[in-house]
Coordinates of C-alpha atoms in Angstrom, one line a residue:
Chain T
M1 CA 140.1 78.5 103.3
T2 CA 137.3 78.8 100.8
T3 CA 135.4 75.5 100.2
S4 CA 134.1 74.4 96.9
P5 CA 130.4 73.7 96.1
A6 CA 129.3 70.1 96.4
Y7 CA 125.9 70.6 94.7
A8 CA 123.3 73.2 93.7
A9 CA 119.9 73.2 95.4
V10 CA 117.0 74.7 93.6
D11 CA 113.4 75.5 94.7
W12 CA 111.6 76.0 91.4
G13 CA 108.0 77.2 91.9
T14 CA 105.2 78.3 89.6
S15 CA 106.4 81.9 89.7
S16 CA 109.7 81.9 91.5
F17 CA 113.2 80.5 91.1
R18 CA 115.8 80.2 94.0
L19 CA 119.2 78.5 93.8
W20 CA 121.9 78.0 96.4
L21 CA 125.4 76.6 96.0
I22 CA 126.2 74.5 99.0
D23 CA 129.4 72.8 100.1
A24 CA 129.9 69.4 101.6
G25 CA 129.5 70.8 105.1
G26 CA 126.1 72.3 104.3
Q27 CA 127.4 75.9 104.1
V28 CA 125.8 78.2 101.5
L29 CA 128.4 79.6 99.2
G30 CA 126.2 81.5 96.8
E31 CA 122.5 82.3 96.1
R32 CA 120.3 83.4 93.1
R33 CA 116.7 84.5 93.2
S34 CA 114.4 85.4 90.3
G35 CA 110.9 85.5 89.1
E36 CA 111.7 82.8 86.4
G37 CA 109.2 80.3 87.7
M38 CA 107.8 77.3 85.9
T39 CA 105.5 79.5 83.8
T40 CA 108.4 81.5 82.5
A41 CA 110.7 78.6 82.1
A42 CA 108.2 76.5 80.1
K43 CA 108.7 79.2 77.4
A44 CA 112.2 80.3 77.9
G45 CA 113.7 76.9 78.5
F46 CA 114.4 75.2 81.9
S47 CA 118.0 74.3 81.0
E48 CA 118.9 77.8 79.7
I49 CA 117.6 79.5 82.9
L50 CA 119.3 77.0 85.2
E51 CA 122.7 77.1 83.4
G52 CA 122.5 80.9 83.3
H53 CA 122.2 81.2 87.1
L54 CA 124.9 78.5 87.6
D55 CA 127.3 80.4 85.3
A56 CA 126.6 83.6 87.1
L57 CA 127.9 81.9 90.3
A58 CA 130.8 80.3 88.4
A59 CA 129.6 76.9 89.3
P60 CA 131.7 73.9 88.0
K61 CA 130.3 72.4 84.8
N62 CA 129.9 69.0 86.5
L63 CA 128.2 70.2 89.7
P64 CA 125.1 68.1 90.4
V65 CA 121.8 69.9 90.9
I66 CA 118.8 68.8 93.1
I67 CA 115.5 70.5 92.4
C68 CA 112.1 70.6 94.1
G69 CA 108.8 72.2 93.2
M70 CA 106.7 72.8 90.1
A71 CA 109.6 72.1 87.7
G72 CA 108.5 68.4 88.4
A73 CA 104.9 69.0 87.3
R74 CA 103.5 67.6 84.1
Q75 CA 103.7 71.1 82.6
G76 CA 107.2 71.5 84.0
W77 CA 110.6 70.3 82.9
V78 CA 110.4 66.6 83.6
E79 CA 107.4 65.0 85.3
A80 CA 108.6 63.7 88.7
G81 CA 105.3 62.0 89.8
Y82 CA 103.9 61.8 93.3
V83 CA 104.5 59.7 96.4
D84 CA 101.0 58.8 97.7
V85 CA 99.7 59.5 101.2
P86 CA 100.4 58.0 103.7
A87 CA 103.8 59.2 102.4
A88 CA 107.0 58.5 104.3
L89 CA 109.2 61.5 103.6
P90 CA 112.4 59.5 103.0
K91 CA 110.5 57.9 100.0
V92 CA 110.5 61.3 98.4
L93 CA 114.3 61.3 98.5
T94 CA 114.6 58.1 96.6
A95 CA 112.0 58.8 93.9
A96 CA 113.7 61.7 92.2
A97 CA 113.4 61.9 88.4
I98 CA 116.6 62.2 86.3
V99 CA 116.6 65.1 83.8
P100 CA 117.8 63.3 80.6
N101 CA 120.4 64.7 78.0
Q102 CA 122.0 67.2 80.4
K103 CA 125.8 67.7 80.7
R104 CA 125.5 67.5 84.5
D105 CA 123.5 65.2 86.9
I106 CA 120.1 67.0 87.5
R107 CA 117.4 65.4 89.6
I108 CA 113.9 66.6 90.4
L109 CA 112.1 65.5 93.6
P110 CA 108.5 64.1 93.3
G111 CA 105.5 65.7 95.0
I112 CA 103.0 64.1 97.3
A113 CA 99.5 63.2 96.3
Q114 CA 96.4 62.5 98.4
R115 CA 93.9 60.4 96.5
G116 CA 90.3 59.6 97.5
A117 CA 87.6 61.8 98.9
S118 CA 89.8 64.9 99.4
P119 CA 92.1 64.9 96.4
D120 CA 95.1 67.1 96.9
V121 CA 98.7 67.7 95.6
M122 CA 101.8 69.4 96.8
R123 CA 105.2 70.1 95.0
G124 CA 108.0 71.7 96.9
E125 CA 106.3 71.7 100.3
E126 CA 107.3 68.1 100.9
T127 CA 111.0 69.2 100.7
Q128 CA 110.3 72.0 103.2
L129 CA 108.7 69.4 105.5
L130 CA 111.9 67.3 105.2
G131 CA 113.9 70.2 106.5
A132 CA 111.4 71.4 109.0
R133 CA 110.2 68.4 110.9
D134 CA 111.2 68.0 114.5
P135 CA 112.6 64.5 115.0
S136 CA 112.2 64.8 118.7
V137 CA 108.4 64.8 118.4
S138 CA 107.2 61.3 118.1
G139 CA 103.4 62.1 117.9
E140 CA 101.4 64.0 115.4
Q141 CA 102.6 67.4 114.2
L142 CA 100.5 70.0 112.3
F143 CA 102.3 72.2 109.8
C144 CA 100.9 75.4 108.3
M145 CA 102.7 76.5 105.1
P146 CA 101.1 79.8 103.9
G147 CA 101.3 80.8 100.2
T148 CA 99.4 81.0 96.9
H149 CA 97.9 77.6 97.7
S150 CA 98.6 77.3 101.5
K151 CA 99.1 73.7 102.8
W152 CA 98.1 72.3 106.2
V153 CA 99.9 69.0 106.7
R154 CA 99.6 66.3 109.4
L155 CA 102.9 64.5 110.0
T156 CA 103.2 61.5 112.3
G157 CA 106.9 60.7 112.8
E158 CA 108.3 61.0 109.3
T159 CA 105.0 60.1 107.5
V160 CA 102.6 62.6 105.9
T161 CA 99.2 61.2 106.9
G162 CA 97.0 63.9 105.3
F163 CA 97.0 67.4 104.0
A164 CA 94.8 70.1 102.6
S165 CA 95.5 73.0 100.3
F166 CA 93.7 76.3 100.7
M167 CA 93.5 78.9 97.8
T168 CA 94.2 81.8 100.2
G169 CA 96.9 83.7 98.3
E170 CA 95.4 83.2 94.9
L171 CA 91.9 84.2 96.1
F172 CA 93.2 87.4 97.6
D173 CA 94.8 88.1 94.2
V174 CA 91.9 87.4 91.9
I175 CA 89.2 88.9 94.2
S176 CA 91.1 92.1 94.8
K177 CA 91.9 92.5 91.1
N178 CA 88.7 91.2 89.3
S179 CA 85.7 91.6 91.6
I180 CA 83.6 94.6 92.7
L181 CA 86.0 94.9 95.6
Q182 CA 88.7 96.2 93.4
H183 CA 87.2 99.7 93.8
A184 CA 87.4 99.5 97.6
L185 CA 91.0 98.3 97.4
T186 CA 92.4 100.8 94.8
D187 CA 95.6 102.4 96.1
A188 CA 95.6 100.3 99.3
G189 CA 98.8 100.9 101.3
S190 CA 100.7 98.1 103.0
F191 CA 99.6 96.8 106.4
D192 CA 100.9 94.3 108.8
G193 CA 99.5 91.9 111.4
S194 CA 98.9 94.6 113.9
H195 CA 96.2 96.3 111.8
P196 CA 93.0 96.2 113.9
V197 CA 90.8 95.5 110.8
F198 CA 93.0 92.5 109.9
L199 CA 92.7 91.1 113.5
A200 CA 89.0 91.7 113.7
A201 CA 88.5 89.8 110.4
I202 CA 90.6 86.9 111.6
K203 CA 88.5 86.6 114.8
A204 CA 85.1 87.0 113.0
V205 CA 85.7 84.4 110.4
F206 CA 87.4 81.9 112.8
A207 CA 84.3 82.1 115.0
Q208 CA 81.9 81.7 112.1
P209 CA 83.7 80.3 109.1
A210 CA 80.4 79.8 107.3
R211 CA 80.2 83.6 107.0
A212 CA 83.4 83.8 104.9
T213 CA 81.9 84.9 101.6
N214 CA 79.6 87.3 103.5
L215 CA 82.5 88.8 105.4
V216 CA 84.3 89.3 102.0
F217 CA 81.3 91.3 100.9
T218 CA 81.6 93.6 103.9
V219 CA 84.8 94.9 102.4
R220 CA 82.5 96.6 99.9
S221 CA 79.6 97.5 102.3
G222 CA 82.1 98.7 104.9
Q223 CA 83.5 101.1 102.3
L224 CA 80.0 102.4 101.5
L225 CA 78.6 102.7 105.0
D226 CA 81.6 103.0 107.3
G227 CA 84.1 104.8 105.2
L228 CA 86.5 101.8 105.4
D229 CA 89.7 103.0 103.6
A230 CA 91.6 101.1 100.9
T231 CA 94.2 99.8 103.3
G232 CA 91.6 98.7 105.8
A233 CA 89.7 97.0 102.9
A234 CA 92.8 95.0 101.9
A235 CA 93.4 94.1 105.6
R236 CA 89.8 92.9 105.9
L237 CA 90.0 90.8 102.8
S238 CA 93.3 89.3 103.8
G239 CA 92.2 88.6 107.4
T240 CA 89.0 87.0 106.2
L241 CA 90.8 84.6 103.8
I242 CA 93.6 83.8 106.3
G243 CA 91.2 83.3 109.2
A244 CA 89.0 81.0 107.0
E245 CA 92.1 79.0 106.1
I246 CA 93.2 78.6 109.8
A247 CA 89.6 77.5 110.7
G248 CA 89.8 75.0 107.9
G249 CA 93.3 73.8 108.8
M250 CA 92.2 73.3 112.4
A251 CA 89.0 71.5 111.4
D252 CA 88.7 67.8 110.8
G253 CA 89.1 67.0 114.5
W254 CA 92.3 69.0 115.2
Q255 CA 90.7 71.5 117.5
R256 CA 88.9 68.9 119.6
K257 CA 92.1 67.2 120.9
K258 CA 95.3 68.5 122.3
L259 CA 98.0 68.7 119.7
D260 CA 101.2 66.9 120.6
A261 CA 103.1 70.0 119.7
P262 CA 102.4 73.6 118.8
I263 CA 101.4 74.3 115.2
R264 CA 104.6 74.5 113.1
L265 CA 104.4 77.6 110.9
I266 CA 106.8 77.3 107.9
A267 CA 107.0 80.9 106.5
S268 CA 109.1 83.9 105.9
G269 CA 108.8 87.6 105.2
R270 CA 105.4 89.3 105.2
L271 CA 103.3 86.2 105.3
Q272 CA 105.1 85.0 108.4
G273 CA 104.2 88.3 110.2
L274 CA 100.5 88.0 109.2
Y275 CA 100.1 84.3 110.2
E276 CA 102.0 84.9 113.5
A277 CA 99.6 87.8 114.3
A278 CA 96.6 85.6 113.4
F279 CA 97.7 82.7 115.6
D280 CA 98.4 85.2 118.5
A281 CA 94.9 86.7 118.1
L282 CA 93.3 83.2 118.2
N283 CA 95.5 82.0 121.1
L284 CA 96.8 79.1 119.1
P285 CA 100.3 77.9 120.2
Y286 CA 102.8 77.8 117.3
N287 CA 106.5 78.1 116.5
T288 CA 108.0 79.4 113.3
I289 CA 110.5 77.8 111.0
D290 CA 112.0 79.9 108.3
A291 CA 110.7 78.7 104.9
D292 CA 113.9 79.4 103.0
E293 CA 116.0 77.5 105.6
A294 CA 113.6 74.6 105.6
V295 CA 113.6 74.1 101.9
R296 CA 117.4 74.4 101.8
R297 CA 117.8 71.9 104.6
G298 CA 115.4 69.5 102.8
L299 CA 117.3 69.8 99.5
S300 CA 120.5 69.1 101.4
Q301 CA 119.1 65.9 102.8
A302 CA 117.9 65.0 99.3
A303 CA 121.4 65.7 97.8
K304 CA 123.1 63.5 100.4
T305 CA 120.7 60.6 99.6
V306 CA 120.7 61.1 95.8
F307 CA 124.3 62.0 95.1
G308 CA 125.9 60.0 97.9
G309 CA 128.6 60.7 100.5
N310 CA 130.7 63.3 98.8
T311 CA 127.9 65.8 99.0
Chain X
M1 CA 38.4 95.3 76.0
T2 CA 42.0 96.3 76.1
T3 CA 42.9 98.3 79.2
S4 CA 45.4 101.1 79.2
P5 CA 48.6 101.1 81.3
A6 CA 48.5 102.9 84.7
Y7 CA 52.2 102.9 85.3
A8 CA 55.5 101.3 84.2
A9 CA 57.5 99.2 86.7
V10 CA 61.2 98.9 86.3
D11 CA 63.8 96.6 87.9
W12 CA 67.1 98.3 87.0
G13 CA 70.1 96.3 88.3
T14 CA 73.8 96.5 87.8
S15 CA 73.8 94.5 84.5
S16 CA 70.1 94.1 83.7
F17 CA 67.0 96.1 82.8
R18 CA 63.4 94.9 83.0
L19 CA 60.3 96.9 82.4
W20 CA 56.6 96.1 82.6
L21 CA 53.6 98.1 81.6
I22 CA 50.9 97.4 84.2
D23 CA 47.2 98.4 84.2
A24 CA 45.1 99.6 87.2
G25 CA 44.1 96.0 87.9
G26 CA 47.7 94.8 88.1
Q27 CA 47.6 93.1 84.7
V28 CA 50.9 93.1 82.7
L29 CA 50.3 94.7 79.3
G30 CA 53.8 94.7 77.9
E31 CA 57.4 93.8 78.9
R32 CA 60.9 94.7 77.9
R33 CA 64.2 93.1 79.0
S34 CA 67.7 94.0 78.1
G35 CA 71.3 94.0 79.4
E36 CA 71.3 97.8 79.7
G37 CA 72.0 97.8 83.5
M38 CA 73.3 100.6 85.6
T39 CA 76.8 100.1 84.2
T40 CA 75.7 100.6 80.6
A41 CA 73.2 103.3 81.5
A42 CA 75.7 105.4 83.4
K43 CA 77.4 105.9 80.0
A44 CA 74.5 105.8 77.5
G45 CA 72.1 107.8 79.7
F46 CA 69.3 106.5 82.0
S47 CA 66.6 108.7 80.5
E48 CA 67.4 107.7 76.9
I49 CA 67.4 104.0 77.7
L50 CA 64.1 104.2 79.7
E51 CA 62.3 106.4 77.1
G52 CA 63.5 104.1 74.3
H53 CA 61.9 101.1 75.9
L54 CA 58.7 103.0 76.8
D55 CA 58.4 104.2 73.1
A56 CA 58.9 100.6 71.9
L57 CA 55.8 99.7 73.9
A58 CA 53.9 102.9 72.8
A59 CA 53.5 104.0 76.4
P60 CA 51.7 107.3 76.9
K61 CA 54.0 110.3 77.3
N62 CA 52.7 111.1 80.8
L63 CA 52.8 107.5 82.2
P64 CA 54.4 107.5 85.6
V65 CA 57.4 105.1 86.2
I66 CA 58.4 103.4 89.4
I67 CA 62.0 102.0 89.6
C68 CA 63.9 99.8 92.0
G69 CA 67.5 98.6 92.0
M70 CA 70.9 100.0 91.3
A71 CA 69.5 102.9 89.3
G72 CA 69.2 104.4 92.8
A73 CA 72.8 104.0 93.8
R74 CA 75.3 106.8 94.1
Q75 CA 76.8 105.8 90.8
G76 CA 73.3 105.4 89.3
W77 CA 70.7 107.8 88.0
V78 CA 69.5 109.6 91.2
E79 CA 70.7 108.5 94.6
A80 CA 67.7 107.1 96.5
G81 CA 69.4 106.6 99.8
Y82 CA 68.7 103.7 102.2
V83 CA 66.2 102.9 104.9
D84 CA 68.2 101.5 107.9
V85 CA 67.6 98.2 109.6
P86 CA 65.4 97.5 111.4
A87 CA 63.5 98.5 108.3
A88 CA 59.7 98.5 108.1
L89 CA 59.1 97.6 104.4
P90 CA 56.3 100.2 104.0
K91 CA 58.9 102.9 104.8
V92 CA 60.6 101.9 101.6
L93 CA 57.4 102.8 99.7
T94 CA 57.3 106.3 101.1
A95 CA 61.0 107.2 100.7
A96 CA 61.2 107.1 96.9
A97 CA 63.4 109.7 95.2
I98 CA 62.0 111.9 92.5
V99 CA 64.0 112.0 89.3
P100 CA 64.2 115.8 88.5
N101 CA 63.7 117.5 85.1
Q102 CA 61.8 114.6 83.4
K103 CA 58.6 115.0 81.3
R104 CA 56.9 112.3 83.3
D105 CA 56.8 111.4 87.0
I106 CA 59.7 109.0 87.7
R107 CA 60.5 107.7 91.2
I108 CA 63.3 105.4 92.4
L109 CA 62.8 103.4 95.5
P110 CA 65.5 103.4 98.3
G111 CA 67.6 100.4 99.3
I112 CA 68.1 99.0 102.8
A113 CA 71.3 99.5 104.8
Q114 CA 72.5 97.5 107.9
R115 CA 75.0 99.6 109.9
G116 CA 77.2 98.4 112.7
A117 CA 79.3 95.3 113.1
S118 CA 78.0 93.6 109.9
P119 CA 77.6 96.4 107.4
D120 CA 75.5 95.5 104.4
V121 CA 73.4 97.0 101.7
M122 CA 70.7 95.9 99.3
R123 CA 69.0 97.6 96.3
G124 CA 66.1 95.9 94.5
E125 CA 65.8 93.0 96.9
E126 CA 63.7 95.1 99.3
T127 CA 61.1 95.4 96.5
Q128 CA 61.1 91.7 95.9
L129 CA 60.6 91.2 99.6
L130 CA 57.6 93.5 99.5
G131 CA 56.1 91.3 96.8
A132 CA 57.1 88.0 98.4
R133 CA 56.3 88.2 102.1
D134 CA 53.6 86.1 103.4
P135 CA 51.3 88.3 105.5
S136 CA 49.8 85.2 107.1
V137 CA 53.1 84.4 108.9
S138 CA 53.3 86.5 112.0
G139 CA 56.7 85.2 113.2
E140 CA 60.1 85.3 111.7
Q141 CA 60.6 84.4 108.1
L142 CA 64.0 83.7 106.4
F143 CA 64.4 84.6 102.8
C144 CA 67.1 83.4 100.4
M145 CA 67.6 85.5 97.3
P146 CA 70.3 84.0 95.1
G147 CA 72.4 86.0 92.7
T148 CA 75.6 87.9 92.0
H149 CA 75.5 89.0 95.6
S150 CA 73.0 86.7 97.2
K151 CA 70.9 88.0 100.1
W152 CA 69.7 86.2 103.2
V153 CA 67.1 88.2 105.0
R154 CA 65.3 87.9 108.3
L155 CA 61.8 89.4 108.2
T156 CA 59.5 89.7 111.3
G157 CA 56.1 90.8 110.3
E158 CA 56.8 93.5 107.8
T159 CA 60.2 94.5 109.3
V160 CA 63.6 93.5 108.0
T161 CA 65.5 92.8 111.2
G162 CA 68.8 91.7 109.6
F163 CA 70.4 90.5 106.4
A164 CA 73.7 89.3 104.9
S165 CA 75.1 89.4 101.4
F166 CA 77.2 86.5 100.0
M167 CA 79.4 87.0 97.0
T168 CA 78.4 83.6 95.5
G169 CA 77.6 84.5 91.9
E170 CA 80.5 87.0 91.5
L171 CA 83.0 84.6 93.2
F172 CA 82.0 81.8 90.7
D173 CA 82.6 84.2 87.9
V174 CA 86.0 85.6 89.0
I175 CA 87.4 82.3 90.2
S176 CA 86.3 80.4 87.1
K177 CA 87.8 83.1 84.8
N178 CA 90.9 84.3 86.6
S179 CA 92.3 81.6 88.8
I180 CA 94.3 78.4 88.2
L181 CA 90.9 76.7 88.1
Q182 CA 90.2 78.2 84.7
H183 CA 92.1 75.4 83.1
A184 CA 89.9 72.8 84.8
L185 CA 86.7 74.6 83.7
T186 CA 87.6 75.2 80.1
D187 CA 84.7 74.1 77.8
A188 CA 82.5 73.1 80.7
G189 CA 79.0 72.1 79.6
S190 CA 75.9 73.1 81.4
F191 CA 74.8 71.1 84.5
D192 CA 71.8 71.2 86.7
G193 CA 71.0 70.5 90.4
S194 CA 70.9 66.7 89.8
H195 CA 74.6 66.6 89.0
P196 CA 76.2 64.2 91.6
V197 CA 79.4 66.3 91.9
F198 CA 77.2 69.4 92.6
L199 CA 75.3 67.6 95.3
A200 CA 78.4 66.1 96.9
A201 CA 80.0 69.6 97.1
I202 CA 76.8 71.1 98.7
K203 CA 76.9 68.4 101.4
A204 CA 80.6 68.5 102.0
V205 CA 80.9 72.3 102.5
F206 CA 77.6 72.5 104.5
A207 CA 79.0 69.9 106.9
Q208 CA 82.4 71.7 107.2
P209 CA 82.1 75.3 106.0
A210 CA 85.6 76.0 107.2
R211 CA 86.9 73.8 104.4
A212 CA 85.4 76.1 101.7
T213 CA 88.6 77.4 100.2
N214 CA 90.1 73.9 100.4
L215 CA 87.2 72.3 98.6
V216 CA 87.5 75.0 95.9
F217 CA 91.1 73.8 95.4
T218 CA 89.9 70.2 94.9
V219 CA 88.4 71.4 91.6
R220 CA 92.0 71.5 90.5
S221 CA 93.4 68.5 92.3
G222 CA 90.3 66.5 91.3
Q223 CA 91.1 67.2 87.7
L224 CA 94.8 66.2 88.2
L225 CA 94.2 63.0 90.3
D226 CA 90.6 61.8 89.5
G227 CA 90.1 63.0 85.9
L228 CA 87.3 65.3 87.0
D229 CA 85.9 66.7 83.7
A230 CA 85.2 70.3 83.0
T231 CA 81.5 70.2 83.6
G232 CA 82.1 68.3 86.9
A233 CA 84.7 71.0 87.8
A234 CA 82.1 73.7 87.3
A235 CA 79.5 71.8 89.3
R236 CA 82.0 71.3 92.2
L237 CA 82.9 75.0 92.2
S238 CA 79.2 76.0 92.1
G239 CA 78.2 73.5 94.7
T240 CA 81.0 74.6 97.1
L241 CA 80.1 78.3 96.8
I242 CA 76.3 77.8 97.0
G243 CA 76.7 75.3 99.9
A244 CA 79.0 77.7 101.8
E245 CA 76.4 80.4 101.3
I246 CA 73.6 78.3 102.6
A247 CA 75.7 77.3 105.7
G248 CA 76.3 81.0 106.3
G249 CA 72.7 82.0 105.7
M250 CA 71.6 79.4 108.2
A251 CA 74.3 80.4 110.7
D252 CA 73.8 83.0 113.4
G253 CA 71.5 80.8 115.4
W254 CA 69.1 79.9 112.6
Q255 CA 69.8 76.3 112.6
R256 CA 69.5 75.9 116.3
K257 CA 65.9 76.8 116.6
K258 CA 62.8 75.8 114.6
L259 CA 62.0 78.3 111.9
D260 CA 58.5 79.7 112.1
A261 CA 58.1 78.9 108.4
P262 CA 60.1 77.2 105.6
I263 CA 62.9 79.1 104.0
R264 CA 61.4 81.3 101.3
L265 CA 63.5 81.1 98.2
I266 CA 63.0 84.0 95.8
A267 CA 64.5 82.9 92.5
S268 CA 63.8 82.0 88.9
G269 CA 65.4 80.1 86.1
R270 CA 68.6 78.2 86.5
L271 CA 69.5 79.4 90.0
Q272 CA 66.1 78.4 91.2
G273 CA 66.8 74.8 90.2
L274 CA 70.3 74.7 91.7
Y275 CA 69.1 76.1 95.1
E276 CA 66.0 73.9 95.2
A277 CA 68.3 70.9 94.6
A278 CA 70.7 72.1 97.3
F279 CA 67.9 72.6 99.9
D280 CA 66.5 69.1 99.0
A281 CA 70.0 67.5 99.5
L282 CA 70.3 69.2 102.9
N283 CA 66.8 68.4 104.0
L284 CA 65.9 72.0 104.5
P285 CA 62.2 72.9 104.1
Y286 CA 61.6 75.7 101.7
N287 CA 59.1 77.1 99.3
T288 CA 59.8 79.0 96.1
I289 CA 58.5 82.4 95.0
D290 CA 59.2 83.5 91.4
A291 CA 61.6 86.4 91.5
D292 CA 60.1 88.2 88.5
E293 CA 56.6 88.0 90.0
A294 CA 57.9 89.1 93.4
V295 CA 59.6 92.3 92.1
R296 CA 56.6 93.1 89.9
R297 CA 54.2 92.7 92.8
G298 CA 56.5 94.9 95.0
L299 CA 56.7 97.6 92.3
S300 CA 52.9 97.5 92.0
Q301 CA 52.5 98.1 95.8
A302 CA 55.0 100.9 95.5
A303 CA 53.1 102.5 92.5
K304 CA 49.8 102.4 94.5
T305 CA 51.5 104.2 97.4
V306 CA 53.5 106.6 95.5
F307 CA 51.2 107.6 92.6
G308 CA 47.9 107.1 94.5
G309 CA 44.5 105.5 93.8
N310 CA 44.3 105.7 90.0
T311 CA 47.2 103.2 89.7

C-alpha cells in the first residue's frame, strides 16, 4: 500500500535547494534537488520555486512544509531569527517563523547565534544537529560540519554551548580563482583523501597552524621549484585549509582533555572522504553521520513538533 | 656643483616600477615611480618603459642600469635565476643577468630560492636585505618585509639561512573583493594601527593562530550581530591576516629563544604603521628600516660590484 505524504521537508541553503516528501512513518516518498538556493530564490521568488518542486512531485495543495537554512535569513524569504547560545535544540523547534499569505502552512526554523567575543551564526546546521546528536552520550560532544563555512559545534546533552565557523570552502574557492595561485591550479584534476600532497599538507598545518598563509604560498613556490602539478596544487591548497580548520576546531581546550566521544563528522559525498582521510592522518577518533540523513531527521522532528501528531 | 649620474637603480616589481639616478657618491639625483610593473611591461615592452623613464630624467645614453625584482622572473624581461639557500648575499651581487641587445649595460639581479620541504622564492627582497642588514650584528637577525607576499627572513652574518612567504596582502585583497565579506567591507574608510578592532584582531589570532579562518568569518558575523561597521570590518580582516603572519614568522622556534637582535622591519608608508602597531601590541621588540632606502642602498652595492669602481 502506498502511503501519502504528511509534510514536505526543505533544506534551503545559500546555493542549494533540497526537498523531501515524507509520510507519517518517516518514510521518504519523493525528493527534489536543485541549485535554486537563497541567492537565486531572492530574485525568482521563494514561493514560485517551492510550489514548482511540490507540483513536480504531485504534492497535495494543503501539504504543510517545514524549512531550514538560509531561507530564514534577513535576505531570505521570511526572517526566522536566532536562538542564542547556550541554545537548547528543542527551542529551535518551537521558534519557527510562519510564512504569511500562503495557501499552505509553511514554517521556517530559526538559526543559532553566538553573541559576545566570538560572534557567530548558523542556519541549517542546527537542524542537522537535531538529527545527528546521540542521545546516549550525556557529556560533551564535538561536531564537525564541513562546507562553504564549516561549523565546529560543542553540544552538551541537547544544548549547543558554543560553536565556530571556518571559511574553508569559500576560501578554497576565492583563492583558487582570484589569487596568483590560479595559475598553479589551472586544469587541476580531481583528487581524493589518499593524495599524498593533501595528507602532507594536513599534517604540516595541523602541526604549525600559524604557518597557514605561508603553506598556501608554497602552492605557488612548489610549482616553480618542485614542478608541483595542478592537481597536487589543488590538493595542497585543500589540505592546508582543511588542516587549519581542524586545528582551529580542536583548539580552545579540546585537544587538552579527553573527549567524551569521538568527533562526530556530519558530511556526505566528496567532503566526507576528505575529512575522514584528514582525521585518519591525524589519528583523531571520529564517526560519520550522513549529512542528508541528519537534516531530514532533524526536519522530521521539527515537523512533528510544529504540525502536531498527524505528521 | 651638480654631479652627474653614475648609474640608474631600478626596483621593478609585479605591479610597480621605481627608478633612481644615483651619482658616484651615492646621492640620489632624480627619481621616477609608476605602476608599470612586470605585468604591464610584459605587454608594453621592458626596454620601452625603462628608456622612457630614463629620457624623462635626461639620463646619458650610456648610463648603466642595475635592476632587481620581478623583471628577472621567467615571465619577466630576462630570467635572472636564483641563488639557493643558504645564500650568501654577496653571491647575489655577482650572479646578475645581462640584458642582451641593449644600447647600454643593463643587469638584473637574481632572486633567492629555498628548495626542499618548504619551497619558497623571493625577488627584490634580497636586494632590500643587502641594504638593510646590520653588519655590527654577528648572530642571527630576523627580518620582516610586509607586502603582497610578505617575507620573513633569517640572516646569520651575511647569509640567508631560511625564509618564508606569507600571502597576507594578496589574501586581504582577494577576500575583501571576492568573498561574502565584501558586503561587510563595502565603503570601508581608511584606518590605522591605532584602530581598536585592528589591535584586538592582532592579539586574538596571535594567541590562537589556529583560529585564523574562524576569526576571518567573524568579520561577517560581527557585522550581523554586533553592528561592526565597514571600516571596523576591514580593520578586523587586516589585523587577523597580519597577526597570523606575525605568529607564523615567529614560529619555527623563534619565540622560544632570545633573538640576538630586535626584529628588523623593512617597510614604509601605511604598512609600516600597521606592523609597528602590531609589534607594539604584542610586545615584540623591533626597529624599522625604510624599505625605499634599503632597496636603493642594496642596488648601490650591486652597482659598485657589477659596474666597478667608477660607480
